[in-house]
Structures are given as C-alpha cells and as structure tokens.
Amino acid sequence: MNWHPPVPRRVTDPAGNEWLVGRAWPGVSAGRYVLEVHSPGYPGVLGGFFREGRFVPVSADDSKLPALARESPKGETVVHRAHKRAVLRAGDTYIKVFRPEQAPAAATNHVLATAPLAGGRFRTPVMTATRPDVLAFSRVAGRSYYELGQDQATVSDGFFAGMWGGWSRAWTETVARANSSAFRGNLEQLPLRDAEEELAKVRRWMDRWLLHSEGIPEAAPGRAALMAQVDAVKAGLLAGPPDPLGWSHGDLHDKQILGTDSAGMGIDNTGAPGLLDFDEACRAEAALDLANLDVHLELRRRQNLLTARRFAAAHASIVSAASRLHVSPERFEAYAASARLRLACIYSFRPPWGSWAVRYLTSMDLVSPELRRSPGRRAAGREPVPLLSTERSLT
C-alpha cells in the first residue's frame, strides 16, 4: 500500500513560474492543500494553495494576515503558512506576523515561559516589539542542532556528543528552576496540555488524514492502520498514573535548539545553547518535550540526516535528562508513540516524504523498543539501509 495525499513536488503559478514545494499542510476540504514553496531565483519562501491541480500563490497581500504587507518590505519571508502565520528575517531581528489580535497570547506565553530562563543555562530571544498582530524578537546567534548534526566537515562526533551533553545538563537545570516555588505563578498561568490534550492533538491530525483519504479505495489500509494506531496511542497516554505536570516548551525539536560552531572550541566548551519559539509553552509532563525531541531525532535518522553514532549520542543525552527529571519509562514511551503517529500524519502531506510516511504509518512499528532502549548497543558509525534519498528536510 503506497497511497498518500497527492501533493506535488513542483507547482507552476499562473504566470508560468515553477516552484519547489517545501512544506505542505492539509486544507479544510479534501484535495486542497496549503503550500510553502521556494525557487532559486526568489528570496525566501512564498505561501499559497493547491486546489484542483492548480497552484494559487499568496503574496504579502495575504487577506488573513494584513500586517504582512506592511512588514514585508523590512526583510525576507522565511516562513509563510498562508492565512495563518508568517515570519520575516530583518537583519538581527525576526518578525512574527499573526492574524489580527492573535499576537498578545503568544507574547504572554513568551514572557511567562522565558522568565525562569533569565540568567540561566539557555540563551533566548528578547521580545523587542509587540502589536496586536506582530511580535519582533532579537536574533539568537548560532546554528540549529539540526544543522550541526549534518555537518561532518567542521563538527566532530566528539564535539557533537559534548554539545548534547551540555544541552542535557542545561535542560534539567532549567526545568527544575521553572518548576520551583519562585516561578509557581508563571507556571500556573501557562496553558494546560495534559495527556488528554495531547491525544486531542493527535486526533486532529488523524481527522485531517481521514478527510483527505475518504472514498479512496487505495487508502483503505492506511485508514485502518491509522485508526488502530490512534487506539494504541490513546491506551498508552491514558493508562496508568501520569507524571507530575510542570514547565514545558511544548514544541521541542532539534531546530529549536541552537549551538555554537566547533571551530577553536573543545568538547566541553560548546557555549550556552540557544532555545527558540515559546508560542506553545505550557504545563505538561516532562515526557512531552523529551519524547518529542527524541522522535524528531529518530526521524532525522530515518531521513539519513543523522548517523548512527550521532543519534546514539543525542539519544543517550535525552535519556539522561529523562532519568534526572524522574520521567517514568512508560510515560516517555506513551508520548513517543503519540509523537511518531503525529509526525507520520504530518509528513504524509509533504513531498518527497509522503509515501515513506504512509509506509511508516502502516508498518505498525511506531513504537521502536530497540531504537529507544538500547542506544549503547547500537553499532556506532554503521550506516542504515537508505530509506530516503533527498538532502532537504521539510520540518
């Protein structure tokens, strides 16, 4: 079974210009998709829609993001999810554009979530401007752990392992500080994201997949597998007692963490890591962040963007953080299974990963005990059988 949502890798706009599809999201109607595209001759990215086989670009004159037209001359658009959100890079400033009146909630979350980090082990963006539909942030220096993980030229395996070890220590110290009595007031004002909320988020992605596959005979095995997997995820999330709720980033993955380059630095001198994007900060079990981060690294491994040795080092650092934060193995695995299912749904809409994501979904292998529980037993440095053949990652 190889059916997946038919999002093309390339689209042509009404003027005849060809674009490469970077990211895609399901639309509100079956067969319609929201696209983010790019082209070698075009700076940044362009948002748009794919409807009935036609690409309809959405420029800075986005009707649902009226501030984008005003802000776009200031810099380059690096994110544009049409009608929902955009991000501009303007020198050392990043400008987030929201729908009208939606920025204040994100600003409040940023202030509440970053207060415990001030003067701590992470460098975070400083909010420099707030309006009802726009937030501006200072740039945080460094490259993402996602990029550093792929850099075999200037980043050694030893430096990479030290980088993740530093993150692990910084993370456990930060979570402990954010959960202390000194920041109890901040924590109580963050949105709640317990196991039931996590399950609801997975179900929303399931509903989108079912909407776009409805009535398609070739999609029947995928639909059946998805329903079975959701039931398994539900059982894992809602079974047994949850771990205590505490401070959570809410969207932790390897593109949200920044590190310094290794040139001229020792393994134990990687500098304070950076941490980005607190829009989804919340109160949750510690397993939410750690499992989500770990599953993203599993994904990079499957994409052949991370070697076995580097995955093992990063995974061991995450497991170490989970141990120090007293995360129960059952809760870690429950949230990991949830993250795998969610990412399988998301990637099924994104070329060139669609067919792979659906095979992943139907393999009934969303829980991977060998990959997770025995990082030290993995053959360090051995390359996997290629599962994907592309250099571009799309999350």
PDB file of C-alpha atoms in Angstrom, residues 70-354:
ATOM      1  CA  ARG A  70       3.230  46.362   5.997  1.00  0.00           C
ATOM      2  CA  GLU A  71       6.089  44.304   7.430  1.00  0.00           C
ATOM      3  CA  SER A  72       7.365  42.503   4.317  1.00  0.00           C
ATOM      4  CA  PRO A  73       9.496  45.402   2.995  1.00  0.00           C
ATOM      5  CA  LYS A  74      11.582  45.147   6.173  1.00  0.00           C
ATOM      6  CA  GLY A  75      13.082  41.757   5.391  1.00  0.00           C
ATOM      7  CA  GLU A  76      12.921  38.318   3.802  1.00  0.00           C
ATOM      8  CA  THR A  77       9.987  35.977   4.364  1.00  0.00           C
ATOM      9  CA  VAL A  78      11.329  32.734   5.838  1.00  0.00           C
ATOM     10  CA  VAL A  79       8.005  31.191   6.892  1.00  0.00           C
ATOM     11  CA  HIS A  80       4.587  31.716   5.306  1.00  0.00           C
ATOM     12  CA  ARG A  81       1.711  29.439   6.139  1.00  0.00           C
ATOM     13  CA  ALA A  82      -0.885  31.271   4.068  1.00  0.00           C
ATOM     14  CA  HIS A  83      -3.750  32.866   6.001  1.00  0.00           C
ATOM     15  CA  LYS A  84      -2.271  31.710   9.314  1.00  0.00           C
ATOM     16  CA  ARG A  85       1.235  32.978  10.137  1.00  0.00           C
ATOM     17  CA  ALA A  86       4.455  34.330   8.647  1.00  0.00           C
ATOM     18  CA  VAL A  87       7.990  35.041   9.849  1.00  0.00           C
ATOM     19  CA  LEU A  88      10.382  37.624   8.374  1.00  0.00           C
ATOM     20  CA  ARG A  89      14.133  37.876   8.872  1.00  0.00           C
ATOM     21  CA  ALA A  90      15.208  41.524   9.018  1.00  0.00           C
ATOM     22  CA  GLY A  91      18.898  41.803   9.875  1.00  0.00           C
ATOM     23  CA  ASP A  92      19.280  40.760  13.521  1.00  0.00           C
ATOM     24  CA  THR A  93      15.524  40.790  14.091  1.00  0.00           C
ATOM     25  CA  TYR A  94      12.850  38.181  13.433  1.00  0.00           C
ATOM     26  CA  ILE A  95       9.312  39.454  12.886  1.00  0.00           C
ATOM     27  CA  LYS A  96       6.354  37.147  13.507  1.00  0.00           C
ATOM     28  CA  VAL A  97       3.128  38.096  11.784  1.00  0.00           C
ATOM     29  CA  PHE A  98      -0.150  36.763  13.181  1.00  0.00           C
ATOM     30  CA  ARG A  99      -3.807  37.106  12.374  1.00  0.00           C
ATOM     31  CA  PRO A 100      -5.322  40.247  13.942  1.00  0.00           C
ATOM     32  CA  GLU A 101      -5.414  40.162  17.747  1.00  0.00           C
ATOM     33  CA  GLN A 102      -3.597  36.803  17.998  1.00  0.00           C
ATOM     34  CA  ALA A 103      -0.151  38.140  18.891  1.00  0.00           C
ATOM     35  CA  PRO A 104      -0.901  39.095  22.527  1.00  0.00           C
ATOM     36  CA  ALA A 105      -1.462  35.469  23.584  1.00  0.00           C
ATOM     37  CA  ALA A 106       1.870  34.457  22.053  1.00  0.00           C
ATOM     38  CA  ALA A 107       3.565  37.425  23.733  1.00  0.00           C
ATOM     39  CA  THR A 108       2.154  36.441  27.117  1.00  0.00           C
ATOM     40  CA  ASN A 109       3.313  32.853  26.654  1.00  0.00           C
ATOM     41  CA  HIS A 110       6.797  34.048  25.758  1.00  0.00           C
ATOM     42  CA  VAL A 111       7.061  36.244  28.849  1.00  0.00           C
ATOM     43  CA  LEU A 112       5.727  33.563  31.191  1.00  0.00           C
ATOM     44  CA  ALA A 113       7.837  30.766  29.715  1.00  0.00           C
ATOM     45  CA  THR A 114      11.145  32.614  29.464  1.00  0.00           C
ATOM     46  CA  ALA A 115      11.099  34.275  32.897  1.00  0.00           C
ATOM     47  CA  PRO A 116      12.684  31.213  34.573  1.00  0.00           C
ATOM     48  CA  LEU A 117      15.369  31.104  31.859  1.00  0.00           C
ATOM     49  CA  ALA A 118      16.698  34.614  32.509  1.00  0.00           C
ATOM     50  CA  GLY A 119      20.319  34.397  33.572  1.00  0.00           C
ATOM     51  CA  GLY A 120      20.218  30.618  33.269  1.00  0.00           C
ATOM     52  CA  ARG A 121      21.736  27.962  31.029  1.00  0.00           C
ATOM     53  CA  PHE A 122      19.927  28.888  27.787  1.00  0.00           C
ATOM     54  CA  ARG A 123      20.128  31.930  25.550  1.00  0.00           C
ATOM     55  CA  THR A 124      16.640  33.011  24.450  1.00  0.00           C
ATOM     56  CA  PRO A 125      15.240  35.665  22.096  1.00  0.00           C
ATOM     57  CA  VAL A 126      14.358  39.050  23.555  1.00  0.00           C
ATOM     58  CA  MET A 127      10.962  40.374  22.538  1.00  0.00           C
ATOM     59  CA  THR A 128      11.629  43.857  21.158  1.00  0.00           C
ATOM     60  CA  ALA A 129       8.221  44.924  19.831  1.00  0.00           C
ATOM     61  CA  THR A 130       4.599  43.907  20.375  1.00  0.00           C
ATOM     62  CA  ARG A 131       1.461  44.806  18.475  1.00  0.00           C
ATOM     63  CA  PRO A 132      -1.901  43.044  18.181  1.00  0.00           C
ATOM     64  CA  ASP A 133      -0.745  41.188  15.060  1.00  0.00           C
ATOM     65  CA  VAL A 134       3.069  41.412  15.179  1.00  0.00           C
ATOM     66  CA  LEU A 135       5.864  40.383  17.526  1.00  0.00           C
ATOM     67  CA  ALA A 136       9.546  41.162  16.967  1.00  0.00           C
ATOM     68  CA  PHE A 137      12.428  39.230  18.526  1.00  0.00           C
ATOM     69  CA  SER A 138      16.174  39.576  18.685  1.00  0.00           C
ATOM     70  CA  ARG A 139      18.264  37.024  16.824  1.00  0.00           C
ATOM     71  CA  VAL A 140      19.933  34.279  18.860  1.00  0.00           C
ATOM     72  CA  ALA A 141      23.380  33.501  17.481  1.00  0.00           C
ATOM     73  CA  GLY A 142      24.370  30.004  16.407  1.00  0.00           C
ATOM     74  CA  ARG A 143      23.236  27.166  14.184  1.00  0.00           C
ATOM     75  CA  SER A 144      20.462  24.734  14.970  1.00  0.00           C
ATOM     76  CA  TYR A 145      21.300  21.295  16.329  1.00  0.00           C
ATOM     77  CA  TYR A 146      19.558  20.032  13.182  1.00  0.00           C
ATOM     78  CA  GLU A 147      22.192  21.743  11.017  1.00  0.00           C
ATOM     79  CA  LEU A 148      25.104  20.884  13.296  1.00  0.00           C
ATOM     80  CA  GLY A 149      24.108  17.231  13.255  1.00  0.00           C
ATOM     81  CA  GLN A 150      24.559  17.081   9.488  1.00  0.00           C
ATOM     82  CA  ASP A 151      27.857  18.977   9.447  1.00  0.00           C
ATOM     83  CA  GLN A 152      30.588  16.358   9.044  1.00  0.00           C
ATOM     84  CA  ALA A 153      33.186  18.912   7.912  1.00  0.00           C
ATOM     85  CA  THR A 154      33.551  21.194  10.939  1.00  0.00           C
ATOM     86  CA  VAL A 155      31.647  19.364  13.698  1.00  0.00           C
ATOM     87  CA  SER A 156      33.347  16.248  15.046  1.00  0.00           C
ATOM     88  CA  ASP A 157      31.447  13.371  16.635  1.00  0.00           C
ATOM     89  CA  GLY A 158      33.101  14.220  19.942  1.00  0.00           C
ATOM     90  CA  PHE A 159      32.026  17.839  19.781  1.00  0.00           C
ATOM     91  CA  PHE A 160      28.505  16.776  18.796  1.00  0.00           C
ATOM     92  CA  ALA A 161      28.267  14.453  21.804  1.00  0.00           C
ATOM     93  CA  GLY A 162      29.582  17.194  24.109  1.00  0.00           C
ATOM     94  CA  MET A 163      27.062  19.626  22.660  1.00  0.00           C
ATOM     95  CA  TRP A 164      24.194  17.295  23.517  1.00  0.00           C
ATOM     96  CA  GLY A 165      25.644  16.603  26.946  1.00  0.00           C
ATOM     97  CA  GLY A 166      25.650  20.344  27.595  1.00  0.00           C
ATOM     98  CA  TRP A 167      22.059  20.606  26.424  1.00  0.00           C
ATOM     99  CA  SER A 168      21.022  17.770  28.763  1.00  0.00           C
ATOM    100  CA  ARG A 169      22.517  19.463  31.800  1.00  0.00           C
ATOM    101  CA  ALA A 170      21.047  22.828  30.826  1.00  0.00           C
ATOM    102  CA  TRP A 171      17.620  21.301  30.226  1.00  0.00           C
ATOM    103  CA  THR A 172      17.333  19.522  33.572  1.00  0.00           C
ATOM    104  CA  GLU A 173      18.545  22.598  35.442  1.00  0.00           C
ATOM    105  CA  THR A 174      16.081  24.819  33.556  1.00  0.00           C
ATOM    106  CA  VAL A 175      13.077  22.552  34.144  1.00  0.00           C
ATOM    107  CA  ALA A 176      13.896  22.269  37.839  1.00  0.00           C
ATOM    108  CA  ARG A 177      14.208  26.056  38.136  1.00  0.00           C
ATOM    109  CA  ALA A 178      10.986  26.696  36.184  1.00  0.00           C
ATOM    110  CA  ASN A 179       9.099  24.280  38.452  1.00  0.00           C
ATOM    111  CA  SER A 180      10.402  25.836  41.657  1.00  0.00           C
ATOM    112  CA  SER A 181       8.275  27.871  44.032  1.00  0.00           C
ATOM    113  CA  ALA A 182       9.903  31.061  42.754  1.00  0.00           C
ATOM    114  CA  PHE A 183       8.104  30.672  39.415  1.00  0.00           C
ATOM    115  CA  ARG A 184       4.913  28.962  40.574  1.00  0.00           C
ATOM    116  CA  GLY A 185       2.819  31.957  39.492  1.00  0.00           C
ATOM    117  CA  ASN A 186       4.226  31.850  35.967  1.00  0.00           C
ATOM    118  CA  LEU A 187       3.675  28.114  35.695  1.00  0.00           C
ATOM    119  CA  GLU A 188       0.042  28.273  36.777  1.00  0.00           C
ATOM    120  CA  GLN A 189      -0.738  30.833  34.048  1.00  0.00           C
ATOM    121  CA  LEU A 190       0.610  28.674  31.212  1.00  0.00           C
ATOM    122  CA  PRO A 191      -1.958  26.664  29.203  1.00  0.00           C
ATOM    123  CA  LEU A 192      -2.595  23.077  30.268  1.00  0.00           C
ATOM    124  CA  ARG A 193      -1.505  20.286  27.931  1.00  0.00           C
ATOM    125  CA  ASP A 194      -2.091  17.030  29.739  1.00  0.00           C
ATOM    126  CA  ALA A 195      -2.409  13.559  28.206  1.00  0.00           C
ATOM    127  CA  GLU A 196      -5.977  14.208  27.071  1.00  0.00           C
ATOM    128  CA  GLU A 197      -4.924  17.396  25.298  1.00  0.00           C
ATOM    129  CA  GLU A 198      -2.063  15.524  23.624  1.00  0.00           C
ATOM    130  CA  LEU A 199      -4.484  12.852  22.445  1.00  0.00           C
ATOM    131  CA  ALA A 200      -6.805  15.547  21.076  1.00  0.00           C
ATOM    132  CA  LYS A 201      -3.922  16.988  19.066  1.00  0.00           C
ATOM    133  CA  VAL A 202      -3.150  13.585  17.549  1.00  0.00           C
ATOM    134  CA  ARG A 203      -6.837  13.081  16.748  1.00  0.00           C
ATOM    135  CA  ARG A 204      -6.936  16.394  14.873  1.00  0.00           C
ATOM    136  CA  TRP A 205      -4.184  15.134  12.577  1.00  0.00           C
ATOM    137  CA  MET A 206      -5.961  11.818  12.218  1.00  0.00           C
ATOM    138  CA  ASP A 207      -9.164  13.622  11.221  1.00  0.00           C
ATOM    139  CA  ARG A 208      -7.315  15.605   8.550  1.00  0.00           C
ATOM    140  CA  TRP A 209      -5.798  12.437   7.117  1.00  0.00           C
ATOM    141  CA  LEU A 210      -9.162  10.678   7.091  1.00  0.00           C
ATOM    142  CA  LEU A 211     -10.801  13.686   5.418  1.00  0.00           C
ATOM    143  CA  HIS A 212      -8.323  13.706   2.554  1.00  0.00           C
ATOM    144  CA  SER A 213      -8.383   9.934   2.079  1.00  0.00           C
ATOM    145  CA  GLU A 214     -12.143   9.439   2.313  1.00  0.00           C
ATOM    146  CA  GLY A 215     -13.655   7.368  -0.504  1.00  0.00           C
ATOM    147  CA  ILE A 216     -10.277   6.361  -1.979  1.00  0.00           C
ATOM    148  CA  PRO A 217     -10.001   2.541  -2.142  1.00  0.00           C
ATOM    149  CA  GLU A 218      -6.183   2.594  -2.238  1.00  0.00           C
ATOM    150  CA  ALA A 219      -6.156   4.470   1.066  1.00  0.00           C
ATOM    151  CA  ALA A 220      -8.197   1.862   2.949  1.00  0.00           C
ATOM    152  CA  PRO A 221      -5.182   0.045   4.502  1.00  0.00           C
ATOM    153  CA  GLY A 222      -3.746   3.353   5.666  1.00  0.00           C
ATOM    154  CA  ARG A 223      -7.055   4.410   7.180  1.00  0.00           C
ATOM    155  CA  ALA A 224      -7.385   1.117   9.045  1.00  0.00           C
ATOM    156  CA  ALA A 225      -3.804   1.336  10.323  1.00  0.00           C
ATOM    157  CA  LEU A 226      -4.322   4.921  11.429  1.00  0.00           C
ATOM    158  CA  MET A 227      -7.412   4.043  13.428  1.00  0.00           C
ATOM    159  CA  ALA A 228      -5.589   1.149  15.102  1.00  0.00           C
ATOM    160  CA  GLN A 229      -2.590   3.307  15.913  1.00  0.00           C
ATOM    161  CA  VAL A 230      -4.740   6.042  17.426  1.00  0.00           C
ATOM    162  CA  ASP A 231      -6.379   3.465  19.678  1.00  0.00           C
ATOM    163  CA  ALA A 232      -2.928   2.258  20.766  1.00  0.00           C
ATOM    164  CA  VAL A 233      -1.752   5.808  21.433  1.00  0.00           C
ATOM    165  CA  LYS A 234      -4.907   6.526  23.439  1.00  0.00           C
ATOM    166  CA  ALA A 235      -4.343   3.436  25.563  1.00  0.00           C
ATOM    167  CA  GLY A 236      -0.748   4.449  26.269  1.00  0.00           C
ATOM    168  CA  LEU A 237      -1.484   8.087  27.107  1.00  0.00           C
ATOM    169  CA  LEU A 238      -4.491   7.453  29.321  1.00  0.00           C
ATOM    170  CA  ALA A 239      -3.351   4.251  31.027  1.00  0.00           C
ATOM    171  CA  GLY A 240      -1.728   4.421  34.419  1.00  0.00           C
ATOM    172  CA  PRO A 241      -0.922   7.476  36.530  1.00  0.00           C
ATOM    173  CA  PRO A 242       0.628  10.478  34.753  1.00  0.00           C
ATOM    174  CA  ASP A 243       3.871  12.069  35.853  1.00  0.00           C
ATOM    175  CA  PRO A 244       3.572  15.480  37.578  1.00  0.00           C
ATOM    176  CA  LEU A 245       2.773  18.484  35.384  1.00  0.00           C
ATOM    177  CA  GLY A 246       5.410  21.174  35.066  1.00  0.00           C
ATOM    178  CA  TRP A 247       7.039  23.729  32.790  1.00  0.00           C
ATOM    179  CA  SER A 248       7.181  22.636  29.138  1.00  0.00           C
ATOM    180  CA  HIS A 249       8.443  24.213  25.940  1.00  0.00           C
ATOM    181  CA  GLY A 250       5.609  22.492  24.075  1.00  0.00           C
ATOM    182  CA  ASP A 251       7.304  22.151  20.674  1.00  0.00           C
ATOM    183  CA  LEU A 252      10.837  20.989  21.405  1.00  0.00           C
ATOM    184  CA  HIS A 253      12.830  19.628  18.470  1.00  0.00           C
ATOM    185  CA  ASP A 254      16.316  19.944  17.032  1.00  0.00           C
ATOM    186  CA  LYS A 255      15.547  23.077  15.014  1.00  0.00           C
ATOM    187  CA  GLN A 256      14.525  24.943  18.167  1.00  0.00           C
ATOM    188  CA  ILE A 257      17.921  24.448  19.849  1.00  0.00           C
ATOM    189  CA  LEU A 258      20.963  26.448  18.748  1.00  0.00           C
ATOM    190  CA  GLY A 259      24.630  25.704  19.306  1.00  0.00           C
ATOM    191  CA  THR A 260      27.891  27.451  18.578  1.00  0.00           C
ATOM    192  CA  ASP A 261      30.293  26.298  15.883  1.00  0.00           C
ATOM    193  CA  SER A 262      33.062  23.980  16.997  1.00  0.00           C
ATOM    194  CA  ALA A 263      35.972  25.892  15.470  1.00  0.00           C
ATOM    195  CA  GLY A 264      38.519  26.663  18.154  1.00  0.00           C
ATOM    196  CA  MET A 265      36.438  25.135  20.926  1.00  0.00           C
ATOM    197  CA  GLY A 266      36.950  21.992  22.983  1.00  0.00           C
ATOM    198  CA  ILE A 267      34.376  19.277  23.515  1.00  0.00           C
ATOM    199  CA  ASP A 268      33.444  20.691  26.918  1.00  0.00           C
ATOM    200  CA  ASN A 269      33.361  24.314  25.788  1.00  0.00           C
ATOM    201  CA  THR A 270      30.400  24.420  23.442  1.00  0.00           C
ATOM    202  CA  GLY A 271      28.894  27.553  24.971  1.00  0.00           C
ATOM    203  CA  ALA A 272      25.371  28.076  26.285  1.00  0.00           C
ATOM    204  CA  PRO A 273      22.786  26.625  23.907  1.00  0.00           C
ATOM    205  CA  GLY A 274      20.033  28.793  22.486  1.00  0.00           C
ATOM    206  CA  LEU A 275      16.338  27.961  22.747  1.00  0.00           C
ATOM    207  CA  LEU A 276      13.686  29.373  20.410  1.00  0.00           C
ATOM    208  CA  ASP A 277       9.924  29.749  19.943  1.00  0.00           C
ATOM    209  CA  PHE A 278       7.816  29.649  23.090  1.00  0.00           C
ATOM    210  CA  ASP A 279       4.439  30.075  21.390  1.00  0.00           C
ATOM    211  CA  GLU A 280       3.323  26.635  22.587  1.00  0.00           C
ATOM    212  CA  ALA A 281       4.804  26.745  26.079  1.00  0.00           C
ATOM    213  CA  CYS A 282       2.511  25.001  28.530  1.00  0.00           C
ATOM    214  CA  ARG A 283       2.101  22.906  31.669  1.00  0.00           C
ATOM    215  CA  ALA A 284       2.727  19.281  30.774  1.00  0.00           C
ATOM    216  CA  GLU A 285       4.506  16.113  31.798  1.00  0.00           C
ATOM    217  CA  ALA A 286       8.263  16.303  31.269  1.00  0.00           C
ATOM    218  CA  ALA A 287       7.925  13.379  28.856  1.00  0.00           C
ATOM    219  CA  LEU A 288       6.117  15.595  26.336  1.00  0.00           C
ATOM    220  CA  ASP A 289       9.208  17.633  25.425  1.00  0.00           C
ATOM    221  CA  LEU A 290      11.769  14.870  25.780  1.00  0.00           C
ATOM    222  CA  ALA A 291       9.856  12.290  23.755  1.00  0.00           C
ATOM    223  CA  ASN A 292       9.030  14.811  21.030  1.00  0.00           C
ATOM    224  CA  LEU A 293      12.698  15.764  20.731  1.00  0.00           C
ATOM    225  CA  ASP A 294      13.794  12.125  20.673  1.00  0.00           C
ATOM    226  CA  VAL A 295      11.276  11.164  17.986  1.00  0.00           C
ATOM    227  CA  HIS A 296      12.416  14.061  15.802  1.00  0.00           C
ATOM    228  CA  LEU A 297      15.937  12.633  16.051  1.00  0.00           C
ATOM    229  CA  GLU A 298      14.604   9.201  15.116  1.00  0.00           C
ATOM    230  CA  LEU A 299      13.076  10.920  12.098  1.00  0.00           C
ATOM    231  CA  ARG A 300      16.414  12.516  11.129  1.00  0.00           C
ATOM    232  CA  ARG A 301      17.971   9.061  11.430  1.00  0.00           C
ATOM    233  CA  ARG A 302      15.364   7.595   9.101  1.00  0.00           C
ATOM    234  CA  GLN A 303      15.921  10.507   6.716  1.00  0.00           C
ATOM    235  CA  ASN A 304      19.641   9.698   6.685  1.00  0.00           C
ATOM    236  CA  LEU A 305      20.354  13.160   8.067  1.00  0.00           C
ATOM    237  CA  LEU A 306      21.957  11.821  11.250  1.00  0.00           C
ATOM    238  CA  THR A 307      24.482   9.000  11.573  1.00  0.00           C
ATOM    239  CA  ALA A 308      24.019   6.076  13.956  1.00  0.00           C
ATOM    240  CA  ARG A 309      26.847   7.359  16.163  1.00  0.00           C
ATOM    241  CA  ARG A 310      25.361  10.844  16.432  1.00  0.00           C
ATOM    242  CA  PHE A 311      21.861   9.568  17.032  1.00  0.00           C
ATOM    243  CA  ALA A 312      23.145   7.339  19.840  1.00  0.00           C
ATOM    244  CA  ALA A 313      24.924  10.278  21.498  1.00  0.00           C
ATOM    245  CA  ALA A 314      21.912  12.585  21.306  1.00  0.00           C
ATOM    246  CA  HIS A 315      19.505   9.860  22.394  1.00  0.00           C
ATOM    247  CA  ALA A 316      21.677   9.000  25.406  1.00  0.00           C
ATOM    248  CA  SER A 317      21.642  12.662  26.479  1.00  0.00           C
ATOM    249  CA  ILE A 318      17.850  12.773  26.259  1.00  0.00           C
ATOM    250  CA  VAL A 319      17.543   9.547  28.246  1.00  0.00           C
ATOM    251  CA  SER A 320      19.898  11.028  30.840  1.00  0.00           C
ATOM    252  CA  ALA A 321      17.722  14.141  31.144  1.00  0.00           C
ATOM    253  CA  ALA A 322      14.621  11.977  31.498  1.00  0.00           C
ATOM    254  CA  SER A 323      16.267  10.000  34.275  1.00  0.00           C
ATOM    255  CA  ARG A 324      17.317  13.106  36.202  1.00  0.00           C
ATOM    256  CA  LEU A 325      13.792  14.530  35.859  1.00  0.00           C
ATOM    257  CA  HIS A 326      12.304  11.231  37.100  1.00  0.00           C
ATOM    258  CA  VAL A 327      10.297  10.623  33.930  1.00  0.00           C
ATOM    259  CA  SER A 328       8.739   7.173  34.081  1.00  0.00           C
ATOM    260  CA  PRO A 329       9.675   4.957  31.096  1.00  0.00           C
ATOM    261  CA  GLU A 330       6.002   4.236  30.457  1.00  0.00           C
ATOM    262  CA  ARG A 331       5.137   7.934  30.118  1.00  0.00           C
ATOM    263  CA  PHE A 332       8.151   8.559  27.902  1.00  0.00           C
ATOM    264  CA  GLU A 333       7.091   5.759  25.569  1.00  0.00           C
ATOM    265  CA  ALA A 334       3.440   6.852  25.564  1.00  0.00           C
ATOM    266  CA  TYR A 335       4.360  10.371  24.443  1.00  0.00           C
ATOM    267  CA  ALA A 336       6.903   8.999  21.961  1.00  0.00           C
ATOM    268  CA  ALA A 337       4.258   6.815  20.309  1.00  0.00           C
ATOM    269  CA  SER A 338       1.981   9.847  20.109  1.00  0.00           C
ATOM    270  CA  ALA A 339       4.720  11.953  18.504  1.00  0.00           C
ATOM    271  CA  ARG A 340       5.528   9.234  15.961  1.00  0.00           C
ATOM    272  CA  LEU A 341       1.915   8.980  14.875  1.00  0.00           C
ATOM    273  CA  ARG A 342       1.549  12.755  14.629  1.00  0.00           C
ATOM    274  CA  LEU A 343       4.732  13.100  12.551  1.00  0.00           C
ATOM    275  CA  ALA A 344       3.701  10.227  10.280  1.00  0.00           C
ATOM    276  CA  CYS A 345       0.459  12.079   9.540  1.00  0.00           C
ATOM    277  CA  ILE A 346       2.216  15.423   9.024  1.00  0.00           C
ATOM    278  CA  TYR A 347       4.883  14.018   6.716  1.00  0.00           C
ATOM    279  CA  SER A 348       2.379  12.128   4.600  1.00  0.00           C
ATOM    280  CA  PHE A 349       1.324  15.551   3.243  1.00  0.00           C
ATOM    281  CA  ARG A 350       4.896  16.661   2.481  1.00  0.00           C
ATOM    282  CA  PRO A 351       6.847  15.719  -0.630  1.00  0.00           C
ATOM    283  CA  PRO A 352       9.090  13.855  -1.005  1.00  0.00           C
ATOM    284  CA  TRP A 353       8.270  12.040   2.228  1.00  0.00           C
ATOM    285  CA  GLY A 354       4.621  11.139   1.607  1.00  0.00           C
TER     286      GLY A 354
END
